[in-house]
C-alpha cells in the first residue's frame, strides 16, 4: 500500500491526462503481485527513504506570494510560486533501482504537483519499479512506446509541466522533444557511481563493524540495482586517536564516486570519514546503515517542480 499520500487530491482546474492514455494504464494486479512478492524488509527500506526525503525537503508550501518595495531605490517586486500543473516520470523496462525511482517521484509530490504520472517506455516495468511507484503513491502508471510518450507530452494540458527521464540513452529523442517544446526536463542518463566504504582502525585492527550495525546489501541492491554491482569497495584506515593522520582513500587524480555508503558505523564515524578522510572535494552524499532506500538526485528538488513568476515596476 502507498506510503505517501501527499498528492493534492484536488487536481488543478483543467489538468488531466488525455482520454486515450487510459488504455495504456498498467494493470493494478501486476503491481499488487510485485508488491506481495517483495520481501518486507526491502519495502521497509524504501519507506524509510521516503520518510527521510520528507524530512529533508519538507512539506508542500502551497501557493506563495511575496510583495516587496524599496522607497529609497524606487522599485517594487512581486513574486508568485506554485506547483507545476503536471509532471511525468518516464523510465525504461530495465530500470530497476527502486530508491532512485522513488527519489524521482517524491520531490514532485512534496512540491504539490496535482497530477503526476509514471510512464514505462517500451514495455512492462521491472517489478522493483512497480513496488517503488506503489510505495511512493503514484497511481497513474502507463506503458507506452516512445511515440506514445511524445504524444502524451504534447497533449497534456495546461502546460508546461515537468519531465523527468531515467534512462541510459534510450530516451535521448525525448530530451530533444522536450527542448523543442520548452518543457523543463531533468534526466538521469547513467547509473551513479557508488563507493562502499569499510573503515578499519589501524591501531587495534578492529573494523567499525565491531561497533555498529552493518548495511543491508540485499536491500541496497533492491534500491540501487546495477549501480551496486559496479560500486567501488574502499577501505579507509582510521586511527583510533581521531581524525589526525587519516589517509585519503582515493588517489588525487581518481574519479570520485557520486555517493558513499558507510558499510558499518554510526553518525560519528560517518562524520569522521566524510569530513576528514574524504576532504571538501569528496562526494556530497554519504549514507549510513539504515538509509539503504534513500537517494537524492543532484538538482532534482521540489523547486524543479514549481513555477515562479516575477513582476517588477517603479514606485510612483
PDB file of N, CA and C in Angstrom, residues 165-265:
ATOM      1  N   UNK A 165      13.399  12.028 -16.784  1.00  0.00           N
ATOM      2  CA  UNK A 165      13.741  10.847 -17.566  1.00  0.00           C
ATOM      3  C   UNK A 165      14.809  10.042 -16.839  1.00  0.00           C
ATOM      4  N   UNK A 166      14.571   8.749 -16.702  1.00  0.00           N
ATOM      5  CA  UNK A 166      15.527   7.831 -16.085  1.00  0.00           C
ATOM      6  C   UNK A 166      15.883   6.788 -17.135  1.00  0.00           C
ATOM      7  N   UNK A 167      17.087   6.880 -17.672  1.00  0.00           N
ATOM      8  CA  UNK A 167      17.431   6.030 -18.816  1.00  0.00           C
ATOM      9  C   UNK A 167      18.947   5.952 -18.955  1.00  0.00           C
ATOM     10  N   UNK A 168      19.388   5.222 -19.965  1.00  0.00           N
ATOM     11  CA  UNK A 168      20.815   5.101 -20.265  1.00  0.00           C
ATOM     12  C   UNK A 168      21.061   5.448 -21.727  1.00  0.00           C
ATOM     13  N   UNK A 169      20.328   6.432 -22.214  1.00  0.00           N
ATOM     14  CA  UNK A 169      20.474   6.879 -23.590  1.00  0.00           C
ATOM     15  C   UNK A 169      19.291   6.544 -24.471  1.00  0.00           C
ATOM     16  N   UNK A 170      18.449   5.615 -24.027  1.00  0.00           N
ATOM     17  CA  UNK A 170      17.326   5.188 -24.868  1.00  0.00           C
ATOM     18  C   UNK A 170      16.314   6.300 -25.114  1.00  0.00           C
ATOM     19  N   UNK A 171      16.212   7.240 -24.186  1.00  0.00           N
ATOM     20  CA  UNK A 171      15.193   8.286 -24.294  1.00  0.00           C
ATOM     21  C   UNK A 171      15.765   9.616 -24.775  1.00  0.00           C
ATOM     22  N   UNK A 172      16.917   9.562 -25.435  1.00  0.00           N
ATOM     23  CA  UNK A 172      17.530  10.792 -25.946  1.00  0.00           C
ATOM     24  C   UNK A 172      16.601  11.569 -26.882  1.00  0.00           C
ATOM     25  N   UNK A 173      15.827  10.909 -27.768  1.00  0.00           N
ATOM     26  CA  UNK A 173      14.899  11.681 -28.604  1.00  0.00           C
ATOM     27  C   UNK A 173      13.857  12.439 -27.789  1.00  0.00           C
ATOM     28  N   UNK A 174      13.493  11.914 -26.623  1.00  0.00           N
ATOM     29  CA  UNK A 174      12.524  12.610 -25.774  1.00  0.00           C
ATOM     30  C   UNK A 174      13.139  13.870 -25.180  1.00  0.00           C
ATOM     31  N   UNK A 175      14.428  13.826 -24.895  1.00  0.00           N
ATOM     32  CA  UNK A 175      15.124  15.032 -24.418  1.00  0.00           C
ATOM     33  C   UNK A 175      15.051  16.120 -25.483  1.00  0.00           C
ATOM     34  N   UNK A 176      15.285  15.738 -26.733  1.00  0.00           N
ATOM     35  CA  UNK A 176      15.229  16.706 -27.831  1.00  0.00           C
ATOM     36  C   UNK A 176      13.821  17.267 -27.989  1.00  0.00           C
ATOM     37  N   UNK A 177      12.816  16.410 -27.849  1.00  0.00           N
ATOM     38  CA  UNK A 177      11.437  16.882 -27.948  1.00  0.00           C
ATOM     39  C   UNK A 177      11.135  17.885 -26.845  1.00  0.00           C
ATOM     40  N   UNK A 178      11.544  17.568 -25.625  1.00  0.00           N
ATOM     41  CA  UNK A 178      11.293  18.474 -24.505  1.00  0.00           C
ATOM     42  C   UNK A 178      11.935  19.833 -24.752  1.00  0.00           C
ATOM     43  N   UNK A 179      13.141  19.821 -25.285  1.00  0.00           N
ATOM     44  CA  UNK A 179      13.815  21.082 -25.584  1.00  0.00           C
ATOM     45  C   UNK A 179      13.047  21.881 -26.624  1.00  0.00           C
ATOM     46  N   UNK A 180      12.536  21.206 -27.639  1.00  0.00           N
ATOM     47  CA  UNK A 180      11.792  21.906 -28.687  1.00  0.00           C
ATOM     48  C   UNK A 180      10.467  22.450 -28.176  1.00  0.00           C
ATOM     49  N   UNK A 181       9.906  21.799 -27.141  1.00  0.00           N
ATOM     50  CA  UNK A 181       8.635  22.234 -26.561  1.00  0.00           C
ATOM     51  C   UNK A 181       8.809  23.291 -25.480  1.00  0.00           C
ATOM     52  N   UNK A 182      10.042  23.503 -25.041  1.00  0.00           N
ATOM     53  CA  UNK A 182      10.252  24.383 -23.898  1.00  0.00           C
ATOM     54  C   UNK A 182       9.793  23.746 -22.604  1.00  0.00           C
ATOM     55  N   UNK A 183       9.820  22.412 -22.561  1.00  0.00           N
ATOM     56  CA  UNK A 183       9.373  21.663 -21.389  1.00  0.00           C
ATOM     57  C   UNK A 183      10.564  21.409 -20.475  1.00  0.00           C
ATOM     58  N   UNK A 184      10.554  21.917 -19.251  1.00  0.00           N
ATOM     59  CA  UNK A 184      11.669  21.659 -18.333  1.00  0.00           C
ATOM     60  C   UNK A 184      11.867  20.160 -18.130  1.00  0.00           C
ATOM     61  N   UNK A 185      13.094  19.711 -18.321  1.00  0.00           N
ATOM     62  CA  UNK A 185      13.388  18.282 -18.290  1.00  0.00           C
ATOM     63  C   UNK A 185      14.638  18.030 -17.457  1.00  0.00           C
ATOM     64  N   UNK A 186      14.536  17.072 -16.557  1.00  0.00           N
ATOM     65  CA  UNK A 186      15.694  16.601 -15.791  1.00  0.00           C
ATOM     66  C   UNK A 186      15.907  15.144 -16.160  1.00  0.00           C
ATOM     67  N   UNK A 187      17.167  14.728 -16.268  1.00  0.00           N
ATOM     68  CA  UNK A 187      17.406  13.342 -16.655  1.00  0.00           C
ATOM     69  C   UNK A 187      18.561  12.712 -15.884  1.00  0.00           C
ATOM     70  N   UNK A 188      18.401  11.432 -15.595  1.00  0.00           N
ATOM     71  CA  UNK A 188      19.500  10.567 -15.168  1.00  0.00           C
ATOM     72  C   UNK A 188      19.835   9.715 -16.378  1.00  0.00           C
ATOM     73  N   UNK A 189      21.029   9.896 -16.930  1.00  0.00           N
ATOM     74  CA  UNK A 189      21.382   9.197 -18.161  1.00  0.00           C
ATOM     75  C   UNK A 189      22.457   8.133 -17.936  1.00  0.00           C
ATOM     76  N   UNK A 190      22.860   7.939 -16.689  1.00  0.00           N
ATOM     77  CA  UNK A 190      23.770   6.846 -16.346  1.00  0.00           C
ATOM     78  C   UNK A 190      23.567   6.488 -14.879  1.00  0.00           C
ATOM     79  N   UNK A 191      23.845   5.251 -14.490  1.00  0.00           N
ATOM     80  CA  UNK A 191      23.755   4.909 -13.067  1.00  0.00           C
ATOM     81  C   UNK A 191      24.807   5.686 -12.283  1.00  0.00           C
ATOM     82  N   UNK A 192      24.514   6.048 -11.055  1.00  0.00           N
ATOM     83  CA  UNK A 192      25.514   6.757 -10.258  1.00  0.00           C
ATOM     84  C   UNK A 192      26.674   5.838  -9.892  1.00  0.00           C
ATOM     85  N   UNK A 193      27.830   6.446  -9.690  1.00  0.00           N
ATOM     86  CA  UNK A 193      28.999   5.701  -9.215  1.00  0.00           C
ATOM     87  C   UNK A 193      28.970   5.690  -7.690  1.00  0.00           C
ATOM     88  N   UNK A 194      28.949   4.506  -7.128  1.00  0.00           N
ATOM     89  CA  UNK A 194      28.825   4.353  -5.683  1.00  0.00           C
ATOM     90  C   UNK A 194      30.136   3.858  -5.087  1.00  0.00           C
ATOM     91  N   UNK A 195      30.395   4.280  -3.862  1.00  0.00           N
ATOM     92  CA  UNK A 195      31.532   3.786  -3.107  1.00  0.00           C
ATOM     93  C   UNK A 195      31.048   3.121  -1.834  1.00  0.00           C
ATOM     94  N   UNK A 196      31.447   1.877  -1.624  1.00  0.00           N
ATOM     95  CA  UNK A 196      31.072   1.138  -0.421  1.00  0.00           C
ATOM     96  C   UNK A 196      32.280   1.133   0.507  1.00  0.00           C
ATOM     97  N   UNK A 197      32.171   1.865   1.605  1.00  0.00           N
ATOM     98  CA  UNK A 197      33.325   2.138   2.463  1.00  0.00           C
ATOM     99  C   UNK A 197      33.336   1.228   3.679  1.00  0.00           C
ATOM    100  N   UNK A 198      34.443   0.556   3.863  1.00  0.00           N
ATOM    101  CA  UNK A 198      34.693  -0.218   5.078  1.00  0.00           C
ATOM    102  C   UNK A 198      35.845   0.463   5.798  1.00  0.00           C
ATOM    103  N   UNK A 199      35.602   0.909   7.015  1.00  0.00           N
ATOM    104  CA  UNK A 199      36.626   1.639   7.760  1.00  0.00           C
ATOM    105  C   UNK A 199      37.306   0.713   8.753  1.00  0.00           C
ATOM    106  N   UNK A 200      38.636   0.739   8.757  1.00  0.00           N
ATOM    107  CA  UNK A 200      39.422  -0.070   9.680  1.00  0.00           C
ATOM    108  C   UNK A 200      40.204   0.823  10.627  1.00  0.00           C
ATOM    109  N   UNK A 201      40.329   0.366  11.853  1.00  0.00           N
ATOM    110  CA  UNK A 201      41.159   1.054  12.833  1.00  0.00           C
ATOM    111  C   UNK A 201      42.556   0.464  12.742  1.00  0.00           C
ATOM    112  N   UNK A 202      43.492   1.257  12.267  1.00  0.00           N
ATOM    113  CA  UNK A 202      44.834   0.749  12.017  1.00  0.00           C
ATOM    114  C   UNK A 202      45.596   0.448  13.295  1.00  0.00           C
ATOM    115  N   UNK A 203      45.122   0.984  14.423  1.00  0.00           N
ATOM    116  CA  UNK A 203      45.851   0.790  15.674  1.00  0.00           C
ATOM    117  C   UNK A 203      45.523  -0.537  16.341  1.00  0.00           C
ATOM    118  N   UNK A 204      44.245  -0.929  16.300  1.00  0.00           N
ATOM    119  CA  UNK A 204      43.896  -2.158  17.013  1.00  0.00           C
ATOM    120  C   UNK A 204      43.350  -3.248  16.102  1.00  0.00           C
ATOM    121  N   UNK A 205      43.278  -2.955  14.791  1.00  0.00           N
ATOM    122  CA  UNK A 205      42.853  -3.964  13.839  1.00  0.00           C
ATOM    123  C   UNK A 205      41.376  -4.225  13.811  1.00  0.00           C
ATOM    124  N   UNK A 206      40.576  -3.471  14.548  1.00  0.00           N
ATOM    125  CA  UNK A 206      39.137  -3.684  14.589  1.00  0.00           C
ATOM    126  C   UNK A 206      38.453  -2.945  13.454  1.00  0.00           C
ATOM    127  N   UNK A 207      37.452  -3.546  12.906  1.00  0.00           N
ATOM    128  CA  UNK A 207      36.617  -2.887  11.905  1.00  0.00           C
ATOM    129  C   UNK A 207      35.496  -2.154  12.608  1.00  0.00           C
ATOM    130  N   UNK A 208      34.995  -1.109  11.963  1.00  0.00           N
ATOM    131  CA  UNK A 208      33.848  -0.410  12.532  1.00  0.00           C
ATOM    132  C   UNK A 208      32.630  -1.321  12.630  1.00  0.00           C
ATOM    133  N   UNK A 209      32.671  -2.419  11.912  1.00  0.00           N
ATOM    134  CA  UNK A 209      31.557  -3.364  12.009  1.00  0.00           C
ATOM    135  C   UNK A 209      31.439  -3.941  13.411  1.00  0.00           C
ATOM    136  N   UNK A 210      32.559  -3.906  14.161  1.00  0.00           N
ATOM    137  CA  UNK A 210      32.509  -4.423  15.520  1.00  0.00           C
ATOM    138  C   UNK A 210      31.708  -3.522  16.442  1.00  0.00           C
ATOM    139  N   UNK A 211      31.523  -2.260  16.055  1.00  0.00           N
ATOM    140  CA  UNK A 211      30.931  -1.279  16.952  1.00  0.00           C
ATOM    141  C   UNK A 211      29.542  -0.812  16.535  1.00  0.00           C
ATOM    142  N   UNK A 212      29.084  -1.162  15.352  1.00  0.00           N
ATOM    143  CA  UNK A 212      27.792  -0.649  14.901  1.00  0.00           C
ATOM    144  C   UNK A 212      27.108  -1.606  13.949  1.00  0.00           C
ATOM    145  N   UNK A 213      25.933  -1.249  13.512  1.00  0.00           N
ATOM    146  CA  UNK A 213      25.171  -2.077  12.589  1.00  0.00           C
ATOM    147  C   UNK A 213      25.805  -2.042  11.208  1.00  0.00           C
ATOM    148  N   UNK A 214      25.501  -3.066  10.417  1.00  0.00           N
ATOM    149  CA  UNK A 214      26.041  -3.131   9.059  1.00  0.00           C
ATOM    150  C   UNK A 214      24.946  -2.828   8.047  1.00  0.00           C
ATOM    151  N   UNK A 215      25.380  -2.357   6.914  1.00  0.00           N
ATOM    152  CA  UNK A 215      24.441  -2.048   5.846  1.00  0.00           C
ATOM    153  C   UNK A 215      23.838  -3.349   5.309  1.00  0.00           C
ATOM    154  N   UNK A 216      22.582  -3.293   4.897  1.00  0.00           N
ATOM    155  CA  UNK A 216      21.876  -4.448   4.347  1.00  0.00           C
ATOM    156  C   UNK A 216      22.112  -4.459   2.837  1.00  0.00           C
ATOM    157  N   UNK A 217      23.012  -5.316   2.390  1.00  0.00           N
ATOM    158  CA  UNK A 217      23.388  -5.322   0.980  1.00  0.00           C
ATOM    159  C   UNK A 217      22.252  -5.797   0.081  1.00  0.00           C
ATOM    160  N   UNK A 218      21.398  -6.681   0.569  1.00  0.00           N
ATOM    161  CA  UNK A 218      20.265  -7.125  -0.246  1.00  0.00           C
ATOM    162  C   UNK A 218      19.279  -5.981  -0.457  1.00  0.00           C
ATOM    163  N   UNK A 219      18.978  -5.239   0.603  1.00  0.00           N
ATOM    164  CA  UNK A 219      18.094  -4.081   0.465  1.00  0.00           C
ATOM    165  C   UNK A 219      18.740  -3.016  -0.405  1.00  0.00           C
ATOM    166  N   UNK A 220      20.054  -2.877  -0.298  1.00  0.00           N
ATOM    167  CA  UNK A 220      20.753  -1.883  -1.110  1.00  0.00           C
ATOM    168  C   UNK A 220      20.719  -2.263  -2.583  1.00  0.00           C
ATOM    169  N   UNK A 221      20.790  -3.564  -2.881  1.00  0.00           N
ATOM    170  CA  UNK A 221      20.686  -3.978  -4.276  1.00  0.00           C
ATOM    171  C   UNK A 221      19.288  -3.700  -4.818  1.00  0.00           C
ATOM    172  N   UNK A 222      18.266  -3.937  -4.015  1.00  0.00           N
ATOM    173  CA  UNK A 222      16.902  -3.595  -4.423  1.00  0.00           C
ATOM    174  C   UNK A 222      16.788  -2.097  -4.682  1.00  0.00           C
ATOM    175  N   UNK A 223      17.481  -1.303  -3.889  1.00  0.00           N
ATOM    176  CA  UNK A 223      17.414   0.155  -4.014  1.00  0.00           C
ATOM    177  C   UNK A 223      18.195   0.676  -5.206  1.00  0.00           C
ATOM    178  N   UNK A 224      19.359   0.086  -5.483  1.00  0.00           N
ATOM    179  CA  UNK A 224      20.280   0.651  -6.473  1.00  0.00           C
ATOM    180  C   UNK A 224      20.515  -0.231  -7.694  1.00  0.00           C
ATOM    181  N   UNK A 225      20.092  -1.475  -7.649  1.00  0.00           N
ATOM    182  CA  UNK A 225      20.202  -2.391  -8.793  1.00  0.00           C
ATOM    183  C   UNK A 225      21.625  -2.436  -9.341  1.00  0.00           C
ATOM    184  N   UNK A 226      21.774  -2.199 -10.654  1.00  0.00           N
ATOM    185  CA  UNK A 226      23.068  -2.404 -11.304  1.00  0.00           C
ATOM    186  C   UNK A 226      24.150  -1.471 -10.783  1.00  0.00           C
ATOM    187  N   UNK A 227      23.767  -0.356 -10.201  1.00  0.00           N
ATOM    188  CA  UNK A 227      24.770   0.575  -9.681  1.00  0.00           C
ATOM    189  C   UNK A 227      25.568  -0.052  -8.542  1.00  0.00           C
ATOM    190  N   UNK A 228      24.931  -0.915  -7.747  1.00  0.00           N
ATOM    191  CA  UNK A 228      25.660  -1.570  -6.661  1.00  0.00           C
ATOM    192  C   UNK A 228      26.662  -2.571  -7.223  1.00  0.00           C
ATOM    193  N   UNK A 229      26.295  -3.240  -8.314  1.00  0.00           N
ATOM    194  CA  UNK A 229      27.213  -4.193  -8.925  1.00  0.00           C
ATOM    195  C   UNK A 229      28.477  -3.538  -9.440  1.00  0.00           C
ATOM    196  N   UNK A 230      28.403  -2.249  -9.757  1.00  0.00           N
ATOM    197  CA  UNK A 230      29.568  -1.518 -10.253  1.00  0.00           C
ATOM    198  C   UNK A 230      30.226  -0.667  -9.172  1.00  0.00           C
ATOM    199  N   UNK A 231      29.782  -0.819  -7.922  1.00  0.00           N
ATOM    200  CA  UNK A 231      30.298   0.018  -6.840  1.00  0.00           C
ATOM    201  C   UNK A 231      31.764  -0.279  -6.560  1.00  0.00           C
ATOM    202  N   UNK A 232      32.459   0.740  -6.091  1.00  0.00           N
ATOM    203  CA  UNK A 232      33.862   0.618  -5.709  1.00  0.00           C
ATOM    204  C   UNK A 232      33.961   0.284  -4.229  1.00  0.00           C
ATOM    205  N   UNK A 233      34.719  -0.753  -3.899  1.00  0.00           N
ATOM    206  CA  UNK A 233      34.959  -1.099  -2.498  1.00  0.00           C
ATOM    207  C   UNK A 233      36.164  -0.315  -1.998  1.00  0.00           C
ATOM    208  N   UNK A 234      35.990   0.330  -0.864  1.00  0.00           N
ATOM    209  CA  UNK A 234      37.023   1.217  -0.330  1.00  0.00           C
ATOM    210  C   UNK A 234      37.304   0.833   1.115  1.00  0.00           C
ATOM    211  N   UNK A 235      38.564   0.740   1.455  1.00  0.00           N
ATOM    212  CA  UNK A 235      38.961   0.555   2.846  1.00  0.00           C
ATOM    213  C   UNK A 235      39.647   1.825   3.308  1.00  0.00           C
ATOM    214  N   UNK A 236      39.082   2.449   4.328  1.00  0.00           N
ATOM    215  CA  UNK A 236      39.636   3.696   4.865  1.00  0.00           C
ATOM    216  C   UNK A 236      40.294   3.396   6.199  1.00  0.00           C
ATOM    217  N   UNK A 237      41.580   3.648   6.289  1.00  0.00           N
ATOM    218  CA  UNK A 237      42.307   3.432   7.532  1.00  0.00           C
ATOM    219  C   UNK A 237      42.031   4.582   8.488  1.00  0.00           C
ATOM    220  N   UNK A 238      41.491   4.250   9.660  1.00  0.00           N
ATOM    221  CA  UNK A 238      41.101   5.258  10.637  1.00  0.00           C
ATOM    222  C   UNK A 238      41.882   5.065  11.927  1.00  0.00           C
ATOM    223  N   UNK A 239      42.766   5.988  12.287  1.00  0.00           N
ATOM    224  CA  UNK A 239      43.490   5.867  13.546  1.00  0.00           C
ATOM    225  C   UNK A 239      42.555   6.041  14.726  1.00  0.00           C
ATOM    226  N   UNK A 240      42.811   5.302  15.803  1.00  0.00           N
ATOM    227  CA  UNK A 240      41.940   5.361  16.965  1.00  0.00           C
ATOM    228  C   UNK A 240      41.984   6.705  17.652  1.00  0.00           C
ATOM    229  N   UNK A 241      43.020   7.478  17.419  1.00  0.00           N
ATOM    230  CA  UNK A 241      43.136   8.779  18.071  1.00  0.00           C
ATOM    231  C   UNK A 241      42.260   9.839  17.470  1.00  0.00           C
ATOM    232  N   UNK A 242      41.550   9.533  16.364  1.00  0.00           N
ATOM    233  CA  UNK A 242      40.684  10.549  15.778  1.00  0.00           C
ATOM    234  C   UNK A 242      41.111  10.904  14.376  1.00  0.00           C
ATOM    235  N   UNK A 243      40.741  12.077  13.904  1.00  0.00           N
ATOM    236  CA  UNK A 243      40.921  12.430  12.507  1.00  0.00           C
ATOM    237  C   UNK A 243      42.354  12.711  12.106  1.00  0.00           C
ATOM    238  N   UNK A 244      43.251  13.035  13.031  1.00  0.00           N
ATOM    239  CA  UNK A 244      44.599  13.397  12.636  1.00  0.00           C
ATOM    240  C   UNK A 244      45.287  12.201  11.975  1.00  0.00           C
ATOM    241  N   UNK A 245      45.978  12.457  10.915  1.00  0.00           N
ATOM    242  CA  UNK A 245      46.722  11.416  10.240  1.00  0.00           C
ATOM    243  C   UNK A 245      45.887  10.525   9.349  1.00  0.00           C
ATOM    244  N   UNK A 246      44.597  10.813   9.195  1.00  0.00           N
ATOM    245  CA  UNK A 246      43.743   9.983   8.350  1.00  0.00           C
ATOM    246  C   UNK A 246      44.166  10.106   6.897  1.00  0.00           C
ATOM    247  N   UNK A 247      44.325   8.983   6.228  1.00  0.00           N
ATOM    248  CA  UNK A 247      44.780   8.989   4.845  1.00  0.00           C
ATOM    249  C   UNK A 247      43.604   9.135   3.900  1.00  0.00           C
ATOM    250  N   UNK A 248      43.819   9.861   2.825  1.00  0.00           N
ATOM    251  CA  UNK A 248      42.829   9.951   1.764  1.00  0.00           C
ATOM    252  C   UNK A 248      42.760   8.610   1.043  1.00  0.00           C
ATOM    253  N   UNK A 249      41.587   7.923   1.014  1.00  0.00           N
ATOM    254  CA  UNK A 249      41.499   6.603   0.393  1.00  0.00           C
ATOM    255  C   UNK A 249      41.480   6.654  -1.125  1.00  0.00           C
ATOM    256  N   UNK A 250      41.367   7.825  -1.736  1.00  0.00           N
ATOM    257  CA  UNK A 250      41.352   7.954  -3.183  1.00  0.00           C
ATOM    258  C   UNK A 250      42.644   8.609  -3.659  1.00  0.00           C
ATOM    259  N   UNK A 251      43.135   8.185  -4.798  1.00  0.00           N
ATOM    260  CA  UNK A 251      44.216   8.924  -5.439  1.00  0.00           C
ATOM    261  C   UNK A 251      43.674  10.278  -5.870  1.00  0.00           C
ATOM    262  N   UNK A 252      44.535  11.266  -5.868  1.00  0.00           N
ATOM    263  CA  UNK A 252      44.061  12.624  -6.154  1.00  0.00           C
ATOM    264  C   UNK A 252      43.524  12.768  -7.566  1.00  0.00           C
ATOM    265  N   UNK A 253      43.993  11.926  -8.479  1.00  0.00           N
ATOM    266  CA  UNK A 253      43.514  12.015  -9.859  1.00  0.00           C
ATOM    267  C   UNK A 253      42.420  10.989 -10.155  1.00  0.00           C
ATOM    268  N   UNK A 254      41.948  10.284  -9.112  1.00  0.00           N
ATOM    269  CA  UNK A 254      40.917   9.265  -9.319  1.00  0.00           C
ATOM    270  C   UNK A 254      39.547   9.909  -9.477  1.00  0.00           C
ATOM    271  N   UNK A 255      38.678   9.235 -10.233  1.00  0.00           N
ATOM    272  CA  UNK A 255      37.307   9.705 -10.380  1.00  0.00           C
ATOM    273  C   UNK A 255      36.515   9.301  -9.145  1.00  0.00           C
ATOM    274  N   UNK A 256      36.001  10.291  -8.431  1.00  0.00           N
ATOM    275  CA  UNK A 256      35.331  10.026  -7.167  1.00  0.00           C
ATOM    276  C   UNK A 256      33.926   9.473  -7.394  1.00  0.00           C
ATOM    277  N   UNK A 257      33.433   8.673  -6.462  1.00  0.00           N
ATOM    278  CA  UNK A 257      32.048   8.206  -6.550  1.00  0.00           C
ATOM    279  C   UNK A 257      31.074   9.373  -6.406  1.00  0.00           C
ATOM    280  N   UNK A 258      29.846   9.144  -6.860  1.00  0.00           N
ATOM    281  CA  UNK A 258      28.791  10.144  -6.674  1.00  0.00           C
ATOM    282  C   UNK A 258      28.257  10.122  -5.249  1.00  0.00           C
ATOM    283  N   UNK A 259      28.370   8.972  -4.583  1.00  0.00           N
ATOM    284  CA  UNK A 259      27.878   8.842  -3.211  1.00  0.00           C
ATOM    285  C   UNK A 259      28.650   7.740  -2.510  1.00  0.00           C
ATOM    286  N   UNK A 260      28.704   7.850  -1.201  1.00  0.00           N
ATOM    287  CA  UNK A 260      29.393   6.866  -0.373  1.00  0.00           C
ATOM    288  C   UNK A 260      28.392   6.175   0.547  1.00  0.00           C
ATOM    289  N   UNK A 261      28.506   4.869   0.656  1.00  0.00           N
ATOM    290  CA  UNK A 261      27.745   4.102   1.639  1.00  0.00           C
ATOM    291  C   UNK A 261      28.722   3.591   2.686  1.00  0.00           C
ATOM    292  N   UNK A 262      28.520   4.001   3.917  1.00  0.00           N
ATOM    293  CA  UNK A 262      29.332   3.503   5.016  1.00  0.00           C
ATOM    294  C   UNK A 262      28.821   2.118   5.388  1.00  0.00           C
ATOM    295  N   UNK A 263      29.653   1.102   5.197  1.00  0.00           N
ATOM    296  CA  UNK A 263      29.204  -0.276   5.379  1.00  0.00           C
ATOM    297  C   UNK A 263      28.795  -0.578   6.806  1.00  0.00           C
ATOM    298  N   UNK A 264      29.370   0.138   7.747  1.00  0.00           N
ATOM    299  CA  UNK A 264      29.016  -0.062   9.144  1.00  0.00           C
ATOM    300  C   UNK A 264      29.339   1.209   9.899  1.00  0.00           C
ATOM    301  N   UNK A 265      28.741   1.347  11.077  1.00  0.00           N
ATOM    302  CA  UNK A 265      29.063   2.510  11.889  1.00  0.00           C
ATOM    303  C   UNK A 265      27.876   3.404  12.134  1.00  0.00           C
TER     304      UNK A 265
END
